[in-house]
Short mmCIF file of C-alpha atoms and ligand atoms in Angstrom, two decimals:
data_model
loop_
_atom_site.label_atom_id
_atom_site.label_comp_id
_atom_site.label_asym_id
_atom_site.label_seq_id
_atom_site.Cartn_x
_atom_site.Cartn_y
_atom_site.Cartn_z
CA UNK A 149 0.00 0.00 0.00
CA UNK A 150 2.76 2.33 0.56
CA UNK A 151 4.44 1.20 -2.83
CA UNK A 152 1.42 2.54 -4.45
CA UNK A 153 0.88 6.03 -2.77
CA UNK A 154 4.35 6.75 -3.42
CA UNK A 155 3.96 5.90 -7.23
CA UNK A 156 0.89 7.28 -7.07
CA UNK A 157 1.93 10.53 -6.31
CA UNK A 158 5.03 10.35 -8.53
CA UNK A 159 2.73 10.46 -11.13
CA UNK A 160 0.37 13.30 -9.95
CA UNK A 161 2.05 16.00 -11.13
CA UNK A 162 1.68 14.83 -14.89
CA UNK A 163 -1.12 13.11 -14.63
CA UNK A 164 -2.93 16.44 -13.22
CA UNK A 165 -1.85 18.49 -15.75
CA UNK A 166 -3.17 16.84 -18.67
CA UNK A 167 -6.89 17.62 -19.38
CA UNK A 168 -8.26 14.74 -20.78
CA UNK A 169 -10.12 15.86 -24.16
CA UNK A 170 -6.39 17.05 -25.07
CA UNK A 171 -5.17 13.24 -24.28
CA UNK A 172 -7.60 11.75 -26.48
CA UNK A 173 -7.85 14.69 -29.32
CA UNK A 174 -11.58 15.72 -29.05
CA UNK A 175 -13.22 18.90 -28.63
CA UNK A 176 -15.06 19.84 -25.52
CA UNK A 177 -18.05 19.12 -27.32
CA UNK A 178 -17.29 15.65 -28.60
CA UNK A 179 -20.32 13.36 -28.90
CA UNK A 180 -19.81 10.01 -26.82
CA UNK A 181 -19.42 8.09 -29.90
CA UNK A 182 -16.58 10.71 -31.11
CA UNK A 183 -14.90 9.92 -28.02
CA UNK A 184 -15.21 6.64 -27.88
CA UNK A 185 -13.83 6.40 -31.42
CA UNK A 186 -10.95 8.74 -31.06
CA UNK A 187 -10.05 6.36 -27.37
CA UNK A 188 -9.73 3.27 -29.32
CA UNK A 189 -7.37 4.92 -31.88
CA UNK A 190 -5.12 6.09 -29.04
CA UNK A 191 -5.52 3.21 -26.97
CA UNK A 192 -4.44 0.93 -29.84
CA UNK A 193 -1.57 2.74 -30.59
CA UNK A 194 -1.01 2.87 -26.97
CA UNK A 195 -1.57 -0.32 -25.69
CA UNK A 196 1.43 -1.33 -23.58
CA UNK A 197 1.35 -5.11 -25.48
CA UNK A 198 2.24 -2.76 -28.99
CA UNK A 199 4.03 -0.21 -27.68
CA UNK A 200 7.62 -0.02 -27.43
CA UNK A 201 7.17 3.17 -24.84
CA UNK A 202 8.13 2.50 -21.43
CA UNK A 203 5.83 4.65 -19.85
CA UNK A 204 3.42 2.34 -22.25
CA UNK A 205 1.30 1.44 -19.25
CA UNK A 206 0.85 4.55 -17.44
CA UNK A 207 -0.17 6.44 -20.74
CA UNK A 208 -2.72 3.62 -21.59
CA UNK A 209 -4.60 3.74 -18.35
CA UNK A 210 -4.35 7.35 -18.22
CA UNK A 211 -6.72 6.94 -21.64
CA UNK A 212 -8.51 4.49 -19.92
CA UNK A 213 -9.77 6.87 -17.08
CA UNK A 214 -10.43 9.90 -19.60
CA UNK A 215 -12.45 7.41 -21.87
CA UNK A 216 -14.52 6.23 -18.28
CA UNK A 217 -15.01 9.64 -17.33
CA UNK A 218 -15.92 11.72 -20.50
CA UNK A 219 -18.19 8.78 -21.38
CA UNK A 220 -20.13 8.65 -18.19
CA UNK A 221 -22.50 11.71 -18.14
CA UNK A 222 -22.46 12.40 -14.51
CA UNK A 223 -18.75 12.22 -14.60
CA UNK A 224 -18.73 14.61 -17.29
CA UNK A 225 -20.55 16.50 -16.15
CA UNK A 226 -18.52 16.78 -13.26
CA UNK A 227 -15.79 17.19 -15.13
CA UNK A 228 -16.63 20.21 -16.68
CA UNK A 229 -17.83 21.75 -13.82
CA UNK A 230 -14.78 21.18 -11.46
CA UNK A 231 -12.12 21.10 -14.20
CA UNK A 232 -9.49 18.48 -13.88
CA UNK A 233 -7.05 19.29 -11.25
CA UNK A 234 -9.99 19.29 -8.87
CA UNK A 235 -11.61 16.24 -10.49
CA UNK A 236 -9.29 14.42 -9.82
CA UNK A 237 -8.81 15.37 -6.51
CA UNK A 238 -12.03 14.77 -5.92
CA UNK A 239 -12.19 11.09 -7.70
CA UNK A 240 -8.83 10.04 -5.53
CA UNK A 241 -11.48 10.67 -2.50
CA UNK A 242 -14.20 8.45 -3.76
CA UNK A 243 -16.16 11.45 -4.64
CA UNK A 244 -16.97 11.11 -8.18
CA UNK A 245 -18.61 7.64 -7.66
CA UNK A 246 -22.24 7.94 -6.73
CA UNK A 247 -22.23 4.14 -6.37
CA UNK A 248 -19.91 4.22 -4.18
CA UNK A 249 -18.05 1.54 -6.25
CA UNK A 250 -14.48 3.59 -6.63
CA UNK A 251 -14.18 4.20 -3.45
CA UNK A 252 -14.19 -0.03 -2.44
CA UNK A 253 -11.69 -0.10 -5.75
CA UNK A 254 -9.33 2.49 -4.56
CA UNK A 255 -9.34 0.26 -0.94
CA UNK A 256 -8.10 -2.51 -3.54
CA UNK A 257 -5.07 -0.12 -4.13
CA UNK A 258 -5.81 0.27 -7.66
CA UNK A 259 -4.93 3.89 -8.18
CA UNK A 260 -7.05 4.39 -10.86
CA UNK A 261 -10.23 3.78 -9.20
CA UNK A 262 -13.82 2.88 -10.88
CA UNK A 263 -11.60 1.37 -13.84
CA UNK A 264 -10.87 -2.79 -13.63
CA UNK A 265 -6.94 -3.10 -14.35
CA UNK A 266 -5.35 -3.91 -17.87
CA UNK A 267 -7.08 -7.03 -17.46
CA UNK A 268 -10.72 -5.81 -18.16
CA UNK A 269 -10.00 -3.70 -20.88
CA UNK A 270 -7.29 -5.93 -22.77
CA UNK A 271 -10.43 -8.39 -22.70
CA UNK A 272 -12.30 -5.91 -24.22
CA UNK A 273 -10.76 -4.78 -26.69
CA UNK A 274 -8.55 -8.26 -28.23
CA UNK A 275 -10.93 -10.90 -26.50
CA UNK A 276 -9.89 -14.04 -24.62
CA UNK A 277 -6.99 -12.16 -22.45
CA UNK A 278 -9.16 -13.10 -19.37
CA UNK A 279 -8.26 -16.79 -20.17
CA UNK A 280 -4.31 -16.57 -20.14
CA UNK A 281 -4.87 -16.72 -16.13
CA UNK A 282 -7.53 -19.58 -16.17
CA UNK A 283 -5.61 -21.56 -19.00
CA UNK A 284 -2.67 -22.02 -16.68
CA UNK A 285 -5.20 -23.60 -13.93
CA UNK A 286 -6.49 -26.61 -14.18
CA UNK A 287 -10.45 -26.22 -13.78
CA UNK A 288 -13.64 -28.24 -13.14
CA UNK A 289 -14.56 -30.92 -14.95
CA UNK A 290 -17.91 -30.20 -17.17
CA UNK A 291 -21.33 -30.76 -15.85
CA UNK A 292 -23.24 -32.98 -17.60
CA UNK A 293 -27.38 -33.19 -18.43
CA UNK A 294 -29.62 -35.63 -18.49
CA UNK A 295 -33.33 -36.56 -17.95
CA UNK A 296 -35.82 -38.48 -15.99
CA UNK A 297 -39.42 -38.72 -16.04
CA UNK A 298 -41.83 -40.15 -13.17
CA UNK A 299 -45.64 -40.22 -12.48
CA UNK A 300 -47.34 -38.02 -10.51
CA UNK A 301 -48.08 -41.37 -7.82
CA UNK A 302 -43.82 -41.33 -7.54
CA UNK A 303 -43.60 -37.31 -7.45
CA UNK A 304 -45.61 -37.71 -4.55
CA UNK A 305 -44.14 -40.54 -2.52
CA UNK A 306 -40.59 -39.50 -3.63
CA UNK A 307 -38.90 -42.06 -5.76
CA UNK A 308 -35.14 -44.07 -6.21
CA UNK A 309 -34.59 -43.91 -10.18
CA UNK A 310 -31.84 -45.37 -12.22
CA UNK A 311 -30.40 -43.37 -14.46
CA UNK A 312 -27.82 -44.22 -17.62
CA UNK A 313 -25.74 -41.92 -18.86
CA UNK A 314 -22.77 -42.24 -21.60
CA UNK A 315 -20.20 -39.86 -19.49
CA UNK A 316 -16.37 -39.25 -19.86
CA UNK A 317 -14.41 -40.92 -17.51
CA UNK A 318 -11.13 -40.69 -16.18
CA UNK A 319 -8.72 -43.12 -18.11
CA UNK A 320 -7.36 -45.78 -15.54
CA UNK A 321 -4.63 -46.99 -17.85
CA UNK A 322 -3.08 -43.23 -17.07
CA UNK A 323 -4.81 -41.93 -14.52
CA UNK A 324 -5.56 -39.28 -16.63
CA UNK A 325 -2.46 -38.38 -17.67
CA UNK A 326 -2.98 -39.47 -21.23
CA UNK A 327 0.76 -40.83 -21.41
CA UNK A 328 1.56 -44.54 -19.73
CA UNK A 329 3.03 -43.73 -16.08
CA UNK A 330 6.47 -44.40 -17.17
CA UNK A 331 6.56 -42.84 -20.82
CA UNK A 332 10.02 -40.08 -20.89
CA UNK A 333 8.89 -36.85 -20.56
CA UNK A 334 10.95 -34.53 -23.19
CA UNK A 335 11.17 -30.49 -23.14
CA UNK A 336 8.41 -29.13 -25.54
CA UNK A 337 9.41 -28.03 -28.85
CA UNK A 338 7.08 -25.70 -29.28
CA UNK A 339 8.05 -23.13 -26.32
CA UNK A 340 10.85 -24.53 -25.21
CA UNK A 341 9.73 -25.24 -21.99
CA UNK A 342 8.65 -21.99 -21.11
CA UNK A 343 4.51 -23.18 -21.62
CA UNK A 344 3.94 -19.96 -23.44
CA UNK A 345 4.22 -18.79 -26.98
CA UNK A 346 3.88 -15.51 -28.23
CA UNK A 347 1.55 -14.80 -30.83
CA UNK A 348 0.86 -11.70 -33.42
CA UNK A 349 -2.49 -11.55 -33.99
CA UNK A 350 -3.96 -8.98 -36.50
CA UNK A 351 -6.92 -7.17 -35.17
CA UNK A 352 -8.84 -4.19 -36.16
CA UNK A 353 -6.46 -2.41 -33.93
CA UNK A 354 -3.34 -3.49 -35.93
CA UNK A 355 -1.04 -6.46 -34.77
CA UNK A 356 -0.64 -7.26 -31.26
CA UNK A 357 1.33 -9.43 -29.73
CA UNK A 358 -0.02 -11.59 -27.04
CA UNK A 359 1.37 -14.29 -24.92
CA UNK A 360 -0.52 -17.81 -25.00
CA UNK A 361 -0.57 -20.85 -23.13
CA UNK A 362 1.42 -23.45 -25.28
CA UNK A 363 -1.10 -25.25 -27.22
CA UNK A 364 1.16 -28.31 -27.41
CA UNK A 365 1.91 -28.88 -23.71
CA UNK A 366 -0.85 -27.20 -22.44
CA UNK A 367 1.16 -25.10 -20.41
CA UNK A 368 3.10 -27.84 -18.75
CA UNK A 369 6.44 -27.29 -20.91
CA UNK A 370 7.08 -30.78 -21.46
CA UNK A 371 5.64 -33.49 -23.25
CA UNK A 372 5.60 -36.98 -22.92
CA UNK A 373 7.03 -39.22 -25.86
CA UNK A 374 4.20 -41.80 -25.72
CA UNK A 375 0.46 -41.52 -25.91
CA UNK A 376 -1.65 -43.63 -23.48
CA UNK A 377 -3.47 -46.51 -26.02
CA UNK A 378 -6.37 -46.31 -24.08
CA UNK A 379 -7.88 -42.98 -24.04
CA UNK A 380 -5.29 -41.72 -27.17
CA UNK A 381 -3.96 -39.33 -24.90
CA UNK A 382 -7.24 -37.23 -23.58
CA UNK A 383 -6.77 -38.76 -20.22
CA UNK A 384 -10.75 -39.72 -20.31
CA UNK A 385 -12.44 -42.59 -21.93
CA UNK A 386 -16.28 -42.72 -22.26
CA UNK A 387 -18.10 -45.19 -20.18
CA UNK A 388 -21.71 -45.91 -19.32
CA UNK A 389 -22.47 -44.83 -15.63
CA UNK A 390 -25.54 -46.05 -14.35
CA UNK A 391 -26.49 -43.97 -11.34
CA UNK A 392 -29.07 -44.37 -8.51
CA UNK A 393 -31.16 -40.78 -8.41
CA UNK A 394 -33.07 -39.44 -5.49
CA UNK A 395 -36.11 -37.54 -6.30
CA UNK A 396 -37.80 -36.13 -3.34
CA UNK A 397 -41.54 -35.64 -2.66
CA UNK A 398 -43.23 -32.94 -3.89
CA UNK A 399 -40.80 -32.65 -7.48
CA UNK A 400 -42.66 -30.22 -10.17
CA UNK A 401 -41.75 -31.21 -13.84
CA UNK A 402 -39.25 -29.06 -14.94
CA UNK A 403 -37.27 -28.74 -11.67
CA UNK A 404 -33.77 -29.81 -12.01
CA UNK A 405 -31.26 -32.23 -9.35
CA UNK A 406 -27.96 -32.00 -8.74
CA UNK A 407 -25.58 -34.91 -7.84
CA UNK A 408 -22.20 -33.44 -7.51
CA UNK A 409 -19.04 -34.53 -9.09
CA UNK A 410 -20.99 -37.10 -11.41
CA UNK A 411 -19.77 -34.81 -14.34
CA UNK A 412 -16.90 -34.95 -16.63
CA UNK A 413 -13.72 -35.07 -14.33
CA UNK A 414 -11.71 -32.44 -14.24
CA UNK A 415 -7.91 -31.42 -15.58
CA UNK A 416 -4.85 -32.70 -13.68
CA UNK A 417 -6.85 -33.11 -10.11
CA UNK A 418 -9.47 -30.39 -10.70
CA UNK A 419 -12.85 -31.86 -9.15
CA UNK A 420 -15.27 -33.03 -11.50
CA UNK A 421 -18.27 -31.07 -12.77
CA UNK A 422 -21.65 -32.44 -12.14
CA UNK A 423 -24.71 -34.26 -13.18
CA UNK A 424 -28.05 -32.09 -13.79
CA UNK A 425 -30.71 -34.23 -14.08
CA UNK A 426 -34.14 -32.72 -15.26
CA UNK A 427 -37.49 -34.23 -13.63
CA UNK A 428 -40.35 -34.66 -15.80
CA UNK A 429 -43.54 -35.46 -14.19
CA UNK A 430 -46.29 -37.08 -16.06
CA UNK A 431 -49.64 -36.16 -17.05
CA UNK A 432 -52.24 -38.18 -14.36
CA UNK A 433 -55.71 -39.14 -16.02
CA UNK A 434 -57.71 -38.27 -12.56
CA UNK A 435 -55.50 -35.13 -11.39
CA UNK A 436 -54.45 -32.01 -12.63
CA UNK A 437 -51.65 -29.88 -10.89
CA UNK A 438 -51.46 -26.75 -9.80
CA UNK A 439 -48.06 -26.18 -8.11
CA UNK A 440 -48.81 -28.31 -4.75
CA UNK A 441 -52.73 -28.39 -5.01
CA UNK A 442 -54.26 -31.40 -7.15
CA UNK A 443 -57.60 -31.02 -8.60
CA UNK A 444 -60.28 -33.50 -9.78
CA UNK A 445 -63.39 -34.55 -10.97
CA UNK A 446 -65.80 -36.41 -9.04
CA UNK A 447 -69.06 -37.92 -10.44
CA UNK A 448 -71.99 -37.52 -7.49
CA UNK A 449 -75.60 -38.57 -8.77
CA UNK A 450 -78.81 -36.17 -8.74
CA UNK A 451 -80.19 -37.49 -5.76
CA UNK A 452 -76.58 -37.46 -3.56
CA UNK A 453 -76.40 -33.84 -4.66
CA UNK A 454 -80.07 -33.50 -3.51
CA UNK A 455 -79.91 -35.19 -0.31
CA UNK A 456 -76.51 -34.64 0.57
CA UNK A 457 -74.05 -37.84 1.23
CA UNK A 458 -71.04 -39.33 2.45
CA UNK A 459 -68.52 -40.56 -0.23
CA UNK A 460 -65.42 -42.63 -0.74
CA UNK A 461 -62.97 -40.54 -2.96
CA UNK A 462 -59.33 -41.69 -4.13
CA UNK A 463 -56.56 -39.42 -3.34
CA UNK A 464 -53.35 -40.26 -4.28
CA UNK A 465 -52.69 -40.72 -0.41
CA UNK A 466 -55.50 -43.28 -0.13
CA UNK A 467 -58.82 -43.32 0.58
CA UNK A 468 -60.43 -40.55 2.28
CA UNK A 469 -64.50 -40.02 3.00
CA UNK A 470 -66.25 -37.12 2.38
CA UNK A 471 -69.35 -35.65 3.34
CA UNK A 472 -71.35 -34.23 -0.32
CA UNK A 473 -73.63 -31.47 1.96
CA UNK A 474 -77.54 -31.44 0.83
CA UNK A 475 -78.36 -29.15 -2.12
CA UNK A 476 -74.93 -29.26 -3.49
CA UNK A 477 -75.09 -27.79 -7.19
CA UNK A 478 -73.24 -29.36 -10.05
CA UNK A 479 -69.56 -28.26 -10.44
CA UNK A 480 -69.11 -27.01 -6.93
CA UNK A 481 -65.95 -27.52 -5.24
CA UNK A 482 -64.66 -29.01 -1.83
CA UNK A 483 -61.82 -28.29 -0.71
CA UNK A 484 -59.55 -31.52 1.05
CA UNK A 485 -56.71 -29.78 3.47
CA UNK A 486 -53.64 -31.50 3.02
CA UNK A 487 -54.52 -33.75 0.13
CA UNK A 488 -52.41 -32.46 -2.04
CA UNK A 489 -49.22 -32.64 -3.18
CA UNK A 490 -46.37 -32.49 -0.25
CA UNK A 491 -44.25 -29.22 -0.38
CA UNK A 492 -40.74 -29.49 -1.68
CA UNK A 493 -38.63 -30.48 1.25
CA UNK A 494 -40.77 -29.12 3.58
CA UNK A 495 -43.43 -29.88 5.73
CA UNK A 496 -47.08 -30.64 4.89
CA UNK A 497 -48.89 -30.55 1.85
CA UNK A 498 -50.89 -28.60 -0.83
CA UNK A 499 -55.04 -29.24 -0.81
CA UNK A 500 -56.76 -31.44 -3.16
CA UNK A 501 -59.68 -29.54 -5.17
CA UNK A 502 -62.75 -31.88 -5.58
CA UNK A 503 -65.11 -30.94 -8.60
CA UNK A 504 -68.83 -31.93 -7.90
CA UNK A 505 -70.09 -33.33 -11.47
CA UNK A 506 -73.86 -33.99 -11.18
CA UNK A 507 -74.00 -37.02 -13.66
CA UNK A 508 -77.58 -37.40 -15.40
CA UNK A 509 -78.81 -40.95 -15.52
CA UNK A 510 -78.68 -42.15 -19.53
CA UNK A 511 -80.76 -45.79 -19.06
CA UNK A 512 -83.27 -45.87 -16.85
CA UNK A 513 -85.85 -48.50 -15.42
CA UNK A 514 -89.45 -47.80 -16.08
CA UNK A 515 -89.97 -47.06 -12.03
CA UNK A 516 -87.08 -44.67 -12.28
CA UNK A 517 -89.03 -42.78 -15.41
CA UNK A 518 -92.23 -42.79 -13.24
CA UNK A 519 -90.50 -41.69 -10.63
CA UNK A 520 -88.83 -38.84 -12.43
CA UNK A 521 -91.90 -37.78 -14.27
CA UNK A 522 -93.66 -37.73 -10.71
CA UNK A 523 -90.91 -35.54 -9.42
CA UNK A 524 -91.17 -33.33 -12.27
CA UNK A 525 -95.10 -33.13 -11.72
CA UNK A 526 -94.70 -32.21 -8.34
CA UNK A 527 -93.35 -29.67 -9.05
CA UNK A 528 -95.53 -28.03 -11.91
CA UNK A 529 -94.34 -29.17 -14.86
CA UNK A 530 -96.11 -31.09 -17.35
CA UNK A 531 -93.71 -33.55 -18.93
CA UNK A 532 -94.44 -36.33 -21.55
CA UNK A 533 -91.86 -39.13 -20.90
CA UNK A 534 -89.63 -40.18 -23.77
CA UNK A 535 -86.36 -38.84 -25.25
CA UNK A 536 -87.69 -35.11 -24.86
CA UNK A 537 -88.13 -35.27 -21.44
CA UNK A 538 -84.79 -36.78 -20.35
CA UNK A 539 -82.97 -34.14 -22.48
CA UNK A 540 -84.87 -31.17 -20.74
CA UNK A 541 -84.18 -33.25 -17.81
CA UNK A 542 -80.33 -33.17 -19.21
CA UNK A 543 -80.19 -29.42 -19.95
CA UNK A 544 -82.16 -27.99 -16.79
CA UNK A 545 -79.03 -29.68 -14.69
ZN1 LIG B 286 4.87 -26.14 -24.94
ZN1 LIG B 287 -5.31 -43.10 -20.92
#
């Protein structure tokens, strides 16, 4: 921390005197887009991986923090207003970030506050810098995807399911390696051991030169003379894995499980990436879904809904009784607490919806015509019994 307030302030004096639509060459009035043009001119020219300057780095991130500032309105704003000797004294104490963003940065010790470092914009401007630091690690193996479907009965009991997947493995015969365990290791031709090449890449910013992790060696700077037979020198070998899958209670279709480290493996050690396994639940013919509540249909006749009854109904936790109350109309609901579906690792359970269907007799007995036809009497209408009357009988429910 001391390091950096003493360069820091080394580099005051010049970095306070120049205003920053001089550095990049734009007018006072430059549009954003005029300034973000004329910035990526300098900056290319300027970039400390082209440059031969010494001061390469210092001059590049001074462009960096005029391009941040004249580009952000408030800033600009600012800018203008304070004029930049006391901008900048007034960004070095946080006070230019209304987020409050530079100030946590400038705790970081970057000097430059609200800005990342040269790794930020060197991704942004020539693309995959960010992975020179990750190449050199070795990372997680992949996760992997697959599927599983159950029926509604097993989403609500909770269910063990086997599940088969064609995965990649790591190789036995070299533990990975890709080589045998006692192949000769030899120094890489390609970098000579260093795990890096350079590389001149021609971008719309002219060339640049750009270190890379050794394709050949992968970094390592050596190479083995042999190739491991089995796996042909990946290190992995694809294998069917058949795996035993929990699904708890209360699954919706759609959700996803995760059984860690039943991915791909990982690089040299790196822990392996995981298995995702979608749930599908299926369609049930007597339920329908509705997050944790079930709904159904169930058949009462005319003279239950008259009278009122007790029936048997078939939940998908058994059998439960229900009282039908007199007078009950046809496609009214009741309403079963805790016959539902069971919450999601939790405790209890959704309700179960039961639809009232008042189902009109189709065949009836001659006593069950008169019958009707006396009911229908009774109560003032004149009927003549036949087809006609059992379909007025049909549409009046
Ligand atoms: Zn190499
Ligand atoms: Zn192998």
């Amino acid at each position: 921390m001391q390091q950096d307030q003493v360069r820091d302030s080394a580099t005051d004096s010049e970095e306070m005197s120049e205003d920053f639509y001089s550095l990049l060459g734009v007018s006072r009035d430059a549009s954003e887009d005029e300034i973000k043009r004329a910035y990526r001119q300098k900056a290319a020219k300027n970039h400390p991986d082209v440059s031969d300057d010494e001061n390469a780095e210092e001059k590049f991130k001074k462009l960096q923090k005029a391009k941040e500032v004249l580009t952000d309105e408030e800033k600009r704003r600012m800018y203008d207003q304070l004029g930049h000797d006391q901008f900048m004294q007034a960004d070095k104490q946080g006070a230019t970030d209304s987020g409050g963003r530079g100030g946590r940065q400038r705790a970081g010790g970057d000097p430059f506050g609200g800005m990342g470092g040269m790794g930020d914009i060197f991704d942004q401007f020539f693309g995959g810098g960010r992975g020179r630091s990750r190449q050199n690690r070795p990372s997680k193996g992949k996760d992997l995807r697959t599927s599983v479907t159950i029926s509604l009965e097993e989403a609500y009991e909770g269910v063990t399911k086997q599940v088969t997947i064609n995965r990649p493995e790591t190789c036995d015969a070299c533990d990975g390696r890709g080589h045998p365990p006692d192949a000769e290791l030899r120094t890489c031709p390609e970098c000579n051991g260093r795990g890096q090449v350079r590389q001149v890449q021609q971008t719309a910013l002219g060339r640049v030169q750009q270190a890379r992790t050794c394709p050949r060696c992968d970094g390592q700077g050596e190479i083995p003379d042999e190739v491991c037979s089995e796996c042909g020198g990946d290190g992995t070998v694809r294998n069917r894995a058949t795996l035993s899958v929990d699904v708890p209670a209360g699954i919706k279709s759609g959700q996803t499980l995760r059984m860690n480290g039943e991915g791909a493996p990982g690089d040299r050690g790196a822990p392996n990436g995981d298995l995702l396994i979608e749930v599908g639940v299926e369609d049930h013919p007597d339920f329908e879904r509705d997050g944790d509540d079930l709904h159904m249909e169930q058949p009462i006749s005319f003279p239950q809904a008259v009278f009122g009854d007790t029936i048997q109904i078939e939940t998908l936790g058994g059998r439960v009784e229900v009282d039908v109350p007199k007078g009950t109309q046809s496609g009214e609901t009741l309403r079963l607490r805790d016959e539902g579906m069971p919450h999601l690792r939790g405790r209890g359970h959704g309700d179960l919806y039961v639809h009232l269907q008042i189902v009109t007799p189709e065949d009836l007995t001659e006593e069950q015509k008169t019958a009707l036809k006396q009911f229908a009497e009774a109560g003032g209408e004149s009927v003549e019994v036949g087809d006609g009357f059992l379909d007025r009988l049909r549409n009046s429910l």
